[in-house]
Amino acid sequence: METIENVREFEKTPLYEQFPFTNSYELLMNAAQQFGDGHALEFLLQGLPEEKEQSTTYRELGEQVTRTANLLYSLGINTADSVSIILPVLPQTHFAIWGAQAAGISNPINPMLEAEHMAEIISAANSKVIICLGKSPATDIWEKAIAAAALTDSVTTIIAVNAAGMCDPSATLPEGSTLTLHDFDNAIAAMSAEKLDSGRDFEASEIAAYFHTGGTTGRPKLAQLTHGNMAFVGQLMQVYTAHMEHHTVLCGLPLFHIYGCIIQGIASFAVGYRIFLMTPSGFRSPTAMPNIWKLIDRFKVKQISAVPTVLMALSEIPVGDADISSLTNLNSGAAPLSRPFELSFEERFNVEIGNGYGMTETTSVISRAPIDQPPGSVGMRTPYGGIRIVQLDGATVTKNCEIGDSGAILVKGPQVFAGYKVEADNRNAWVEDGWFNTGDLGYLDENDCLFLSGRAKDLIIRSGHNIDPELIEEPINSHPDVVTSVAIGLPDAYTGELPMAYVVLTQGSSLTEQELIDYAAGLISERAAIPKRIDFLQEMPLTAVGKIFRPALRQKIGEEVVAGLLAGANIAAEISSENEKKRGLVIKVVAHDKSQIEAINDLVKSYIFSTDVS
C-alpha cells in the first residue's frame, strides 16, 4: 500500500474480513502456532559482543504469556482489573505485558519514575498486582516499587522478576508489610501453558492497557487502549510487511513506551520477526552502545527504531571492522530530525531513514512512510481511518483546511484509543463524531501525505500574532552545522513573547549566533518569525522516552530573563521556576534584601509568566 489509491482499494473489503483477530492474546497464539520454533526474542544482559544470548522461541513465548495470564487469574485478576508492570527491557517484560492483557488490563510504568509518581499511576489504574524487577544492585526499581505499593490502597501482591545475573532472589518484603510476594519465574512455571484457565471470550472493545501519557501532579492521565486497537495494528503490520522476508529488529526502546511495546512487540510478533532485546537498559546501556555495530553484525539486524538523540550517538561510534550490510532501515520519531543530518547519516551508513507519525492515543500509528516518501513528510494515513486538517474554536470545527494549508490534525480509525480513564481528561480531546484532536499542527499534500508543522500549544504569541515554531525550526535545521533546534517564546515585557531558538550544533562547528540568525532570516517567510536570539546547547533536555522537553527550555529562558532584570537593577536574589497545573510557568524569586521585594515586583509585572516574590 504505497499510494492512497492502494489504501482506498484495500478498504473496499470490510475491516473484519481483512483482519479477523480482535484481541492481542489470540493474535499472539496464532504467531506461536505459525512460527513455532523460530526465535521470537534474543536477549543480552550486558551487551558484550561475545556474550551468550538468551533465546525465546515463538512456542515458548505463547506458553509463557499463557502461564502469566493463568497466574494472574489465580490471584484474582479478571477482565476489569489492572496489573502495573515496572520492568526494564527483559523477555519477562513481554510475558508480563501480554499475559496481563490476557487476564485483565496491563499498565506499563516507566521504571525511572520516582516512587511517589509511580504510586499515583498505580492508584489511577487501581492496580491490584505489581510485577516489578527484583532487588538488584544495578537499579533501585525494587525499592521504588515496594515504596509505591505502600502508598496505594489497591495493591495486594508483588511479583518479582529475578532476572538471572541481575537480581537477588532471596530478597524479602520489608518487615510488617501486608503484601504477598511471588517469584515471577517460579510462579508461572507452576501454571498451565495449554489454555487460559479463565476461559475468557474477548471483545474488541474491552480495555487491554492503560498507558500513562502525562497529566499533572496527583492526577496522571491514562490512555485506555483496547484489544481491538492492539489486534488491528498487529494485523496491519502483516499487510505492510507481506513482501518482506523474516528478519531481525533491534529493540533499544523501553517497553513502557507505546512504540517499543506495540510496534516492536505485538506487531513484530504478528509477522514473525526476531526481536533482539539489547540489554535491560536498551540504548541507555553504557556497555552495549559502544558495541552496537558489532551486535548488529552478530545478529544480522535489518531494522532499528530510535529517537534523533540515539541517531546522533550512533553517528559518533566508529563502525570499525563490523559488517553492518544487513542494516537497511532506520525509523526515527518522537522529535524532529535535521534534514542535512538525516541525509549525511543515510549516505555514511548506507541506510534509509523513515519518518512515521503516531502517539500513545493511536496505538503508535497515524501515518506510515511509503517507499517514495516526500522529504519532510510523515507518510500517509492507514486503512480504515482518516486524517483531517481543520481550524478549531475550542472543540468546534470552524473550517476544513485546503490542501497545503496548515491546521489542527484530527484522526479517526480502529487504532484510536477508547479515551482517557478520567472523563475530565476527554474534554476537548474529541471533535464532532469521534475525531480525536492530536494537538498537533500539520497539512496534507495532493497525494494525501501528511506534514507536521508544530504543536498547537507550542505557538509563540507575539503581540497577539501566532507564530508556528516550525517556521523557525525548519530553516534553522536546514543548516549543515545544525543537529536540531527548538523554537520557543522569549519573554518580553512589550510584545509578550519574541521568537528565539535553542540549537545543538554538530561537533566542532564554529557557527556563531549572528551567522545562524542571518542564515535563518534568508529562509523564514514571515518577518515576525525571525528569531531575536539563538542560544547554543550541548544537548537538549529530554523526557524519559527521548522527546525534547520544551517546558525545561521555557523555564531556563524565563529564569535567565528575570536574572538579567535583577542584575540590571543591582538586586541580589535566588531564582528558580516551576511549571504549575493552574498557572503554568512560575518564576520564583527570593530576595536577599526583603526591602527590595516591591522593586522586584515592579520589574517583572509586565511579563506574561507568573511570579512568586518573597
Coordinates of C-alpha atoms in Angstrom, one line a residue:
M1 CA 0.0 0.0 0.0
E2 CA 2.3 2.7 -1.3
T3 CA -0.3 5.1 -2.6
I4 CA -3.5 6.5 -1.3
E5 CA -5.3 4.7 -4.2
N6 CA -3.9 1.4 -2.8
V7 CA -5.3 2.2 0.6
R8 CA -8.7 3.0 -0.7
E9 CA -8.8 -0.2 -2.7
F10 CA -7.9 -2.2 0.3
E11 CA -10.6 -0.5 2.3
K12 CA -13.3 -1.8 0.0
T13 CA -13.2 -5.1 1.9
P14 CA -14.8 -4.8 5.3
L15 CA -12.4 -4.4 8.3
Y16 CA -13.2 -7.7 10.0
E17 CA -12.9 -9.7 6.7
Q18 CA -9.4 -8.3 6.3
F19 CA -8.5 -8.5 10.0
P20 CA -10.3 -11.4 11.8
F21 CA -8.4 -11.2 15.1
T22 CA -9.9 -8.9 17.7
N23 CA -7.5 -9.2 20.6
S24 CA -3.8 -9.4 21.4
Y25 CA -3.9 -12.8 23.0
E26 CA -5.3 -14.8 20.1
L27 CA -3.1 -12.9 17.7
L28 CA 0.0 -13.9 19.8
M29 CA -1.2 -17.5 20.0
N30 CA -1.6 -17.6 16.2
A31 CA 2.0 -16.4 15.9
A32 CA 3.2 -19.1 18.4
Q33 CA 1.5 -21.7 16.2
Q34 CA 2.6 -20.3 12.9
F35 CA 6.3 -19.6 13.8
G36 CA 6.7 -22.4 16.4
D37 CA 10.5 -23.0 16.9
G38 CA 11.5 -19.8 15.2
H39 CA 13.2 -17.3 17.6
A40 CA 10.9 -14.5 18.9
L41 CA 13.4 -12.9 21.3
E42 CA 17.1 -12.8 21.7
F43 CA 18.3 -11.1 24.9
L44 CA 21.8 -9.9 26.1
L45 CA 22.2 -8.9 29.7
Q46 CA 25.4 -6.8 29.3
G47 CA 25.6 -6.2 25.5
L48 CA 29.1 -7.7 25.0
P49 CA 30.0 -8.9 21.5
E50 CA 30.7 -12.5 22.5
E51 CA 28.1 -12.7 25.3
K52 CA 25.8 -15.8 25.3
E53 CA 22.3 -14.8 24.3
Q54 CA 19.1 -15.9 26.0
S55 CA 16.7 -17.1 23.3
T56 CA 12.9 -17.5 23.4
T57 CA 11.0 -19.3 20.6
Y58 CA 7.6 -18.3 19.4
R59 CA 6.2 -21.5 21.0
E60 CA 7.8 -20.6 24.3
L61 CA 6.6 -17.0 24.1
G62 CA 3.0 -18.3 23.7
E63 CA 3.4 -20.7 26.6
Q64 CA 4.9 -18.1 28.9
V65 CA 2.2 -15.5 28.1
T66 CA -0.5 -18.1 28.8
R67 CA 1.2 -19.1 32.1
T68 CA 1.5 -15.5 33.2
A69 CA -2.2 -14.9 32.5
N70 CA -3.2 -18.0 34.4
L71 CA -1.0 -16.9 37.4
L72 CA -2.7 -13.5 37.4
Y73 CA -6.2 -15.2 37.1
S74 CA -5.3 -17.4 40.1
L75 CA -4.5 -14.2 42.1
G76 CA -7.9 -12.8 41.4
I77 CA -7.2 -10.7 38.2
N78 CA -10.3 -10.5 36.0
T79 CA -11.1 -8.6 32.8
A80 CA -11.6 -5.2 34.5
D81 CA -8.6 -5.5 36.9
S82 CA -5.3 -3.8 36.2
V83 CA -1.7 -5.1 36.7
S84 CA 1.1 -2.5 36.9
I85 CA 4.3 -3.5 35.3
I86 CA 7.6 -1.8 36.4
L87 CA 10.3 -3.5 34.4
P88 CA 13.3 -2.7 32.2
V89 CA 13.7 -4.4 28.8
L90 CA 13.6 -8.2 29.5
P91 CA 11.9 -11.2 27.9
Q92 CA 9.8 -11.4 31.1
T93 CA 8.5 -7.9 30.4
H94 CA 6.8 -9.2 27.2
F95 CA 5.4 -12.2 29.1
A96 CA 4.1 -9.8 31.8
I97 CA 2.5 -7.2 29.4
W98 CA 0.7 -9.7 27.2
G99 CA -0.2 -12.1 30.0
A100 CA -1.7 -9.2 31.9
Q101 CA -3.8 -8.3 28.9
A102 CA -5.0 -11.9 28.6
A103 CA -6.1 -11.9 32.2
G104 CA -7.1 -8.2 32.7
I105 CA -5.5 -4.9 31.9
S106 CA -1.8 -4.2 31.6
N107 CA -0.4 -0.9 33.0
P108 CA 3.3 -0.5 31.9
I109 CA 5.1 2.1 34.0
N110 CA 8.4 3.9 33.5
P111 CA 10.8 2.4 36.0
M112 CA 12.8 5.6 36.1
L113 CA 10.0 7.5 37.8
E114 CA 10.2 8.3 41.5
A115 CA 8.1 6.1 43.9
E116 CA 5.5 8.8 44.5
H117 CA 4.8 9.3 40.8
M118 CA 4.6 5.5 40.4
A119 CA 2.1 5.3 43.2
E120 CA -0.1 8.0 41.6
I121 CA -0.2 6.0 38.3
I122 CA -0.8 2.7 40.1
S123 CA -3.6 4.3 42.1
A124 CA -5.1 5.9 39.0
A125 CA -5.1 2.4 37.3
N126 CA -6.4 0.9 40.6
S127 CA -4.0 -2.0 40.2
K128 CA -4.2 -5.0 42.5
V129 CA -0.9 -6.5 41.4
I130 CA 2.6 -5.1 40.6
I131 CA 5.1 -7.1 38.5
C132 CA 8.5 -5.5 39.1
L133 CA 12.2 -6.2 38.9
G134 CA 13.6 -8.0 41.9
K135 CA 16.2 -6.4 44.2
S136 CA 19.3 -5.6 42.2
P137 CA 22.5 -3.6 42.8
A138 CA 22.2 -2.2 39.3
T139 CA 18.9 -0.3 39.9
D140 CA 16.5 0.9 42.6
I141 CA 13.4 -0.4 40.8
W142 CA 12.6 -2.9 43.6
E143 CA 12.9 -0.3 46.3
K144 CA 10.7 2.2 44.4
A145 CA 8.1 -0.3 43.5
I146 CA 7.7 -1.5 47.1
A147 CA 7.5 2.1 48.4
A148 CA 5.0 2.9 45.7
A149 CA 2.8 -0.1 46.6
A150 CA 2.8 1.1 50.2
L151 CA 1.4 4.5 49.1
T152 CA -1.6 2.9 47.4
D153 CA -4.9 1.4 48.7
S154 CA -5.3 -1.1 45.9
V155 CA -2.1 -3.2 45.7
T156 CA -2.2 -6.6 47.4
T157 CA 0.5 -8.6 45.6
I158 CA 4.1 -8.1 44.3
I159 CA 5.5 -10.4 41.7
A160 CA 9.3 -10.1 41.4
V161 CA 11.1 -10.8 38.2
N162 CA 14.5 -12.0 39.5
A163 CA 16.5 -11.7 36.2
A164 CA 19.5 -14.1 36.2
G165 CA 22.8 -12.3 36.8
M166 CA 21.0 -9.1 37.8
C167 CA 18.9 -9.8 40.9
D168 CA 19.0 -11.2 44.4
P169 CA 16.1 -13.8 44.5
S170 CA 16.4 -14.1 48.3
A171 CA 15.2 -10.5 48.9
T172 CA 12.0 -10.2 51.0
L173 CA 9.4 -7.6 51.7
P174 CA 10.0 -5.0 54.4
E175 CA 9.1 -6.2 57.9
G176 CA 5.5 -5.5 58.7
S177 CA 4.4 -5.4 55.0
T178 CA 0.9 -6.9 54.4
L179 CA 1.7 -7.5 50.7
T180 CA 2.1 -11.0 49.3
L181 CA 5.3 -11.7 47.4
H182 CA 5.8 -14.2 44.5
D183 CA 8.8 -15.0 42.3
F184 CA 7.7 -14.5 38.7
D185 CA 9.6 -17.3 37.0
N186 CA 8.8 -19.9 39.7
A187 CA 5.2 -18.9 40.0
I188 CA 4.4 -19.1 36.3
A189 CA 6.3 -22.4 35.9
A190 CA 3.6 -24.0 38.1
M191 CA 0.8 -22.8 35.8
S192 CA -0.7 -24.5 32.7
A193 CA 0.6 -23.4 29.3
E194 CA -2.2 -25.1 27.4
K195 CA -5.0 -22.6 27.5
L196 CA -6.5 -19.8 29.6
D197 CA -7.9 -21.1 32.9
S198 CA -10.4 -18.3 32.8
G199 CA -12.0 -19.5 29.6
R200 CA -12.2 -15.8 28.6
D201 CA -14.0 -14.7 25.5
F202 CA -12.5 -11.5 24.3
E203 CA -14.3 -8.5 22.8
A204 CA -12.5 -6.0 20.6
S205 CA -13.9 -3.1 22.7
E206 CA -12.5 -4.4 26.0
I207 CA -9.7 -2.4 27.6
A208 CA -6.3 -4.1 27.1
A209 CA -3.9 -1.5 28.6
Y210 CA -3.6 1.7 30.5
F211 CA -0.7 3.8 29.2
H212 CA 0.5 6.9 31.1
T213 CA 0.6 9.9 28.8
G214 CA 1.3 12.7 31.2
G215 CA -1.2 14.7 33.3
T216 CA -0.5 16.7 36.4
T217 CA 0.9 16.0 39.9
G218 CA -1.7 14.0 41.8
R219 CA -3.7 13.0 38.7
P220 CA -1.9 11.2 36.0
K221 CA -3.5 10.9 32.6
L222 CA -4.1 7.3 31.5
A223 CA -4.9 6.4 27.9
Q224 CA -7.2 3.4 27.5
L225 CA -6.2 1.1 24.6
T226 CA -8.5 -1.7 23.6
H227 CA -7.9 -5.2 22.4
G228 CA -9.2 -4.1 19.0
N229 CA -6.6 -1.4 18.9
M230 CA -3.8 -3.9 19.5
A231 CA -5.1 -6.5 17.1
F232 CA -5.6 -4.0 14.3
V233 CA -2.1 -2.7 14.4
G234 CA -0.6 -6.2 14.6
Q235 CA -2.6 -7.4 11.5
L236 CA -1.9 -4.1 9.7
M237 CA 1.8 -4.9 10.1
Q238 CA 1.2 -8.2 8.4
V239 CA -0.1 -6.4 5.4
Y240 CA 2.6 -3.8 5.2
T241 CA 5.4 -6.4 5.5
A242 CA 3.9 -9.2 3.3
H243 CA 6.6 -8.6 0.7
M244 CA 9.5 -8.8 3.2
E245 CA 11.4 -11.8 4.4
H246 CA 11.6 -12.5 8.2
H247 CA 14.4 -10.6 9.7
T248 CA 15.8 -9.2 13.0
V249 CA 14.7 -6.0 14.6
L250 CA 16.9 -4.3 17.3
C251 CA 14.9 -3.1 20.3
G252 CA 16.6 -0.5 22.4
L253 CA 13.4 1.4 23.3
P254 CA 11.7 1.0 26.7
L255 CA 8.7 -1.4 26.7
F256 CA 6.6 1.0 28.8
H257 CA 6.7 3.3 25.7
I258 CA 4.0 2.8 23.1
Y259 CA 6.3 2.2 20.2
G260 CA 8.6 -0.2 22.0
C261 CA 5.6 -2.1 23.3
I262 CA 3.4 -2.2 20.2
I263 CA 5.5 -1.9 17.1
Q264 CA 8.4 -3.8 18.5
G265 CA 6.1 -6.0 20.4
I266 CA 2.7 -7.3 19.3
A267 CA 3.1 -6.0 15.7
S268 CA 6.5 -7.6 15.3
F269 CA 5.3 -10.9 16.8
A270 CA 2.4 -10.9 14.5
V271 CA 4.7 -11.1 11.5
G272 CA 7.3 -13.4 13.0
Y273 CA 10.2 -11.1 13.4
R274 CA 13.1 -11.9 15.6
I275 CA 13.5 -9.2 18.2
F276 CA 16.9 -8.5 19.7
L277 CA 16.5 -7.0 23.2
M278 CA 19.7 -5.1 23.6
T279 CA 20.1 -5.3 27.4
P280 CA 17.7 -4.1 30.1
S281 CA 18.8 -0.5 29.6
G282 CA 18.5 -0.6 25.8
F283 CA 20.0 2.5 24.1
R284 CA 21.0 3.8 27.6
S285 CA 23.4 0.9 28.2
P286 CA 27.0 2.3 28.6
T287 CA 28.3 -1.2 27.6
A288 CA 26.1 -2.1 24.7
M289 CA 26.2 1.2 22.8
P290 CA 29.9 1.2 22.1
N291 CA 29.4 -2.4 20.8
I292 CA 26.3 -1.7 18.8
W293 CA 27.8 -2.1 15.4
K294 CA 29.3 -5.4 16.3
L295 CA 26.0 -6.6 17.8
I296 CA 24.2 -5.5 14.6
D297 CA 26.8 -7.6 12.7
R298 CA 26.3 -10.6 15.0
F299 CA 22.5 -10.7 15.0
K300 CA 22.2 -9.5 11.3
V301 CA 19.9 -6.7 12.4
K302 CA 17.9 -5.2 9.5
Q303 CA 15.9 -2.6 11.2
I304 CA 16.3 -0.1 14.1
S305 CA 13.8 2.4 15.5
A306 CA 15.2 5.2 17.6
V307 CA 14.9 8.9 18.6
P308 CA 17.1 11.5 17.0
T309 CA 19.4 11.7 20.0
V310 CA 20.2 8.0 19.6
L311 CA 21.0 8.5 15.9
M312 CA 23.3 11.3 16.9
A313 CA 25.1 9.0 19.3
L314 CA 25.3 6.3 16.6
S315 CA 26.9 8.7 14.2
E316 CA 29.8 9.2 16.6
I317 CA 30.5 5.5 17.2
P318 CA 33.1 4.0 14.9
V319 CA 31.9 1.1 12.8
G320 CA 35.4 -0.5 12.8
D321 CA 35.5 -3.9 11.2
A322 CA 31.8 -4.7 11.8
D323 CA 29.8 -5.8 8.8
I324 CA 26.6 -3.8 9.0
S325 CA 25.4 -4.5 5.5
S326 CA 22.3 -6.3 7.0
L327 CA 21.1 -2.9 8.3
T328 CA 18.9 -1.2 5.7
N329 CA 16.2 0.7 7.6
L330 CA 16.1 3.2 10.5
N331 CA 12.9 4.6 11.8
S332 CA 13.2 8.0 13.5
G333 CA 10.5 9.5 15.6
A334 CA 9.5 11.4 18.8
A335 CA 11.3 14.6 17.8
P336 CA 12.3 16.5 14.6
L337 CA 15.4 15.3 12.8
S338 CA 17.6 17.8 10.9
R339 CA 17.3 17.1 7.2
P340 CA 21.0 17.6 6.5
F341 CA 21.9 15.3 9.4
E342 CA 19.5 12.7 8.0
L343 CA 21.0 12.8 4.6
S344 CA 24.6 12.6 5.8
F345 CA 23.7 9.7 8.1
E346 CA 22.0 7.8 5.2
E347 CA 25.0 8.3 3.0
R348 CA 27.6 7.4 5.6
F349 CA 25.9 4.2 6.8
N350 CA 24.1 3.2 3.6
V351 CA 20.7 3.0 5.2
E352 CA 17.3 4.7 4.7
I353 CA 15.7 6.7 7.5
G354 CA 11.9 6.7 7.5
N355 CA 9.7 9.1 9.5
G356 CA 6.2 8.0 10.5
Y357 CA 3.8 9.6 12.9
G358 CA 1.8 8.2 15.8
M359 CA 1.2 8.7 19.5
T360 CA 0.0 6.7 22.6
E361 CA -3.6 7.5 21.9
T362 CA -3.4 6.0 18.4
T363 CA -1.6 2.8 19.4
S364 CA 1.5 4.4 17.9
V365 CA 0.2 4.6 14.4
I366 CA -1.4 7.6 12.5
S367 CA 0.6 7.6 9.3
R368 CA 3.1 5.4 7.6
A369 CA 6.0 6.3 5.4
P370 CA 5.7 4.9 1.9
I371 CA 8.7 3.8 -0.1
D372 CA 8.8 7.0 -2.0
Q373 CA 8.4 9.3 1.0
P374 CA 8.3 13.1 0.2
P375 CA 11.1 14.9 2.1
G376 CA 9.7 16.2 5.4
S377 CA 6.6 14.1 5.2
V378 CA 5.5 11.6 7.9
G379 CA 3.6 9.5 5.4
M380 CA 0.0 8.6 4.5
R381 CA -2.9 7.5 6.7
T382 CA -3.5 3.9 7.4
P383 CA -6.5 1.9 6.1
Y384 CA -10.0 2.3 7.7
G385 CA -9.0 5.5 9.3
G386 CA -8.8 9.2 8.4
I387 CA -6.8 12.4 8.9
R388 CA -8.5 15.8 8.8
I389 CA -6.8 19.2 8.8
V390 CA -9.1 21.8 10.3
Q391 CA -9.3 25.2 12.0
L392 CA -10.8 24.9 15.5
D393 CA -12.5 27.1 18.0
G394 CA -12.3 25.0 21.2
A395 CA -13.8 21.6 20.2
T396 CA -15.7 23.0 17.3
V397 CA -14.5 22.8 13.7
T398 CA -14.8 26.2 12.0
K399 CA -13.1 25.3 8.7
N400 CA -11.8 22.3 6.8
C401 CA -8.4 23.3 5.5
E402 CA -7.5 23.1 1.9
I403 CA -4.6 21.1 0.5
G404 CA -1.3 22.7 1.7
D405 CA -3.0 24.8 4.4
S406 CA -1.8 24.1 8.0
G407 CA -4.3 23.4 10.8
A408 CA -5.1 21.1 13.6
I409 CA -4.7 17.4 12.9
L410 CA -7.7 15.2 13.7
V411 CA -7.6 11.4 13.4
K412 CA -10.1 8.6 13.4
G413 CA -9.8 4.8 12.9
P414 CA -9.6 1.4 14.6
Q415 CA -6.2 2.3 16.1
V416 CA -7.6 5.3 18.0
F417 CA -8.0 4.6 21.7
A418 CA -11.2 4.5 23.8
G419 CA -10.5 7.7 25.6
Y420 CA -8.7 8.7 28.8
K421 CA -9.6 6.8 32.0
V422 CA -10.8 10.0 33.8
E423 CA -13.6 11.6 31.9
A424 CA -12.4 15.1 32.6
D425 CA -9.4 14.4 30.5
N426 CA -11.6 13.8 27.5
R427 CA -12.8 17.4 27.3
N428 CA -11.7 19.0 24.1
A429 CA -9.9 15.7 23.1
W430 CA -12.7 14.7 20.8
V431 CA -14.2 16.8 18.0
E432 CA -17.5 16.1 16.2
D433 CA -18.4 12.5 15.6
G434 CA -15.4 10.7 17.2
W435 CA -12.5 12.6 15.7
F436 CA -9.5 12.8 18.1
N437 CA -7.7 16.1 18.3
T438 CA -3.9 15.2 18.3
G439 CA -2.9 18.6 19.5
D440 CA -0.5 18.8 16.5
L441 CA -0.5 21.1 13.6
G442 CA 0.1 20.0 10.0
Y443 CA -1.1 19.9 6.4
L444 CA -1.8 17.4 3.6
D445 CA -0.4 17.5 0.1
E446 CA -2.1 16.5 -3.1
N447 CA -1.1 12.8 -2.5
D448 CA -2.6 12.7 1.0
C449 CA 0.9 12.7 2.6
L450 CA 1.0 14.4 6.0
F451 CA 3.5 17.1 7.0
L452 CA 3.8 18.2 10.6
S453 CA 4.2 21.9 11.4
G454 CA 4.2 22.0 15.2
R455 CA 2.0 21.6 18.2
A456 CA -0.9 24.0 18.8
K457 CA 0.2 24.6 22.4
D458 CA 3.7 25.4 21.4
L459 CA 2.7 28.5 19.4
I460 CA 4.8 31.6 20.0
I461 CA 2.4 34.6 20.5
R462 CA 4.0 37.9 19.6
S463 CA 1.7 40.9 20.2
G464 CA -1.3 38.6 19.6
H465 CA 0.2 37.2 16.4
N466 CA 0.6 33.4 16.4
I467 CA 3.9 32.1 15.2
D468 CA 4.3 28.4 14.4
P469 CA 7.7 27.1 15.8
E470 CA 8.1 25.1 12.7
L471 CA 8.5 28.3 10.7
I472 CA 11.7 28.9 12.6
E473 CA 12.9 25.3 13.3
E474 CA 12.8 24.1 9.7
P475 CA 15.0 26.8 8.2
I476 CA 17.5 26.5 11.1
N477 CA 17.6 22.7 10.8
S478 CA 18.5 23.0 7.1
H479 CA 21.9 24.5 8.0
P480 CA 24.5 21.8 7.7
D481 CA 26.1 22.6 11.1
V482 CA 22.8 22.2 12.9
V483 CA 21.8 18.9 14.6
T484 CA 18.5 20.0 16.0
S485 CA 16.7 23.1 17.1
V486 CA 13.7 24.1 19.3
A487 CA 11.9 27.5 18.9
I488 CA 10.2 28.9 21.9
G489 CA 8.9 32.3 23.1
L490 CA 11.4 34.7 24.6
P491 CA 9.5 36.5 27.4
D492 CA 9.2 40.2 26.5
A493 CA 7.6 43.0 28.6
Y494 CA 6.2 44.7 25.5
T495 CA 5.2 42.0 23.0
G496 CA 4.6 39.2 25.4
E497 CA 6.9 36.9 23.5
L498 CA 9.6 37.2 20.9
P499 CA 10.8 34.2 18.8
M500 CA 14.1 32.6 19.9
A501 CA 15.7 29.2 19.4
Y502 CA 17.9 26.7 21.3
V503 CA 20.2 24.9 18.9
V504 CA 22.6 21.9 19.1
L505 CA 25.5 22.2 16.6
T506 CA 27.5 19.5 15.1
Q507 CA 30.7 18.6 16.8
G508 CA 33.5 21.1 16.1
S509 CA 31.3 23.7 14.5
S510 CA 32.3 27.3 14.8
L511 CA 29.0 28.8 13.7
T512 CA 28.0 32.0 15.6
E513 CA 24.6 33.1 16.8
Q514 CA 24.5 36.1 14.3
E515 CA 25.6 33.9 11.4
L516 CA 22.8 31.5 12.1
I517 CA 20.2 34.2 12.6
D518 CA 21.2 35.7 9.3
Y519 CA 21.0 32.3 7.6
A520 CA 17.6 31.7 9.0
A521 CA 16.3 35.2 8.1
G522 CA 17.0 34.5 4.5
L523 CA 14.7 31.4 4.6
I524 CA 11.9 32.4 7.0
S525 CA 8.9 33.6 5.1
E526 CA 7.4 35.6 7.9
R527 CA 9.4 38.5 9.2
A528 CA 7.8 38.4 12.6
A529 CA 9.2 34.8 13.0
I530 CA 12.8 35.7 12.6
P531 CA 14.5 34.8 15.9
K532 CA 15.7 37.6 18.0
R533 CA 18.1 35.3 19.9
I534 CA 19.7 31.9 19.4
D535 CA 21.4 30.1 22.3
F536 CA 23.6 27.0 21.8
L537 CA 23.3 23.9 23.9
Q538 CA 25.5 20.8 24.1
E539 CA 22.3 18.7 24.3
M540 CA 18.5 19.2 24.6
P541 CA 16.6 18.4 27.8
L542 CA 14.8 15.1 27.1
T543 CA 11.9 13.2 28.6
A544 CA 12.4 9.5 29.6
V545 CA 11.4 8.4 26.1
G546 CA 13.7 10.7 24.3
K547 CA 11.4 13.6 23.3
I548 CA 12.7 17.1 23.6
F549 CA 11.2 18.6 26.9
R550 CA 10.2 22.1 25.9
P551 CA 8.9 23.1 29.3
A552 CA 12.5 22.9 30.7
L553 CA 13.7 25.3 28.0
R554 CA 10.9 27.7 28.8
Q555 CA 11.9 27.5 32.5
K556 CA 15.5 28.1 31.5
I557 CA 14.9 31.2 29.5
G558 CA 12.3 32.6 32.0
E559 CA 14.9 32.3 34.8
E560 CA 17.6 34.0 32.6
V561 CA 15.3 36.9 31.7
V562 CA 14.5 37.6 35.4
A563 CA 18.1 37.2 36.4
G564 CA 19.0 39.8 33.8
L565 CA 16.4 42.2 35.1
L566 CA 17.6 41.9 38.6
A567 CA 21.3 42.2 37.7
G568 CA 20.5 45.5 35.8
A569 CA 18.9 46.8 39.0
N570 CA 21.7 45.6 41.3
I571 CA 19.3 43.3 43.2
A572 CA 20.6 40.1 44.7
A573 CA 18.1 37.1 44.8
E574 CA 17.7 33.4 44.4
I575 CA 15.8 32.4 41.3
S576 CA 14.0 29.2 40.5
S577 CA 11.0 28.1 38.4
E578 CA 8.2 25.6 38.3
N579 CA 5.5 24.5 35.8
E580 CA 2.3 24.5 37.8
K581 CA -1.0 22.9 37.0
K582 CA -3.1 26.1 37.1
R583 CA -0.6 29.0 36.5
G584 CA 1.8 27.3 34.1
L585 CA 5.3 28.7 34.2
V586 CA 6.0 30.4 37.6
I587 CA 9.3 32.2 38.3
K588 CA 10.1 32.2 42.0
V589 CA 12.3 35.0 43.4
V590 CA 13.7 35.1 46.9
A591 CA 15.2 38.5 47.6
H592 CA 18.3 38.7 49.8
D593 CA 17.2 42.1 50.9
K594 CA 13.4 42.0 51.7
S595 CA 13.1 45.7 51.3
Q596 CA 13.6 45.2 47.6
I597 CA 10.5 42.9 47.1
E598 CA 8.4 45.8 45.8
A599 CA 11.1 46.8 43.3
I600 CA 11.3 43.2 42.0
N601 CA 7.6 43.1 41.6
D602 CA 7.7 46.3 39.5
L603 CA 10.4 44.8 37.3
V604 CA 8.5 41.6 36.4
K605 CA 4.9 42.8 36.4
S606 CA 4.8 43.3 32.6
Y607 CA 5.8 39.7 31.8
I608 CA 3.3 37.1 30.9
F609 CA 4.7 34.4 33.2
S610 CA 3.5 34.3 36.8
T611 CA 5.9 35.2 39.6
D612 CA 6.2 34.5 43.4
V613 CA 8.4 37.1 45.0
S614 CA 9.5 36.8 48.7

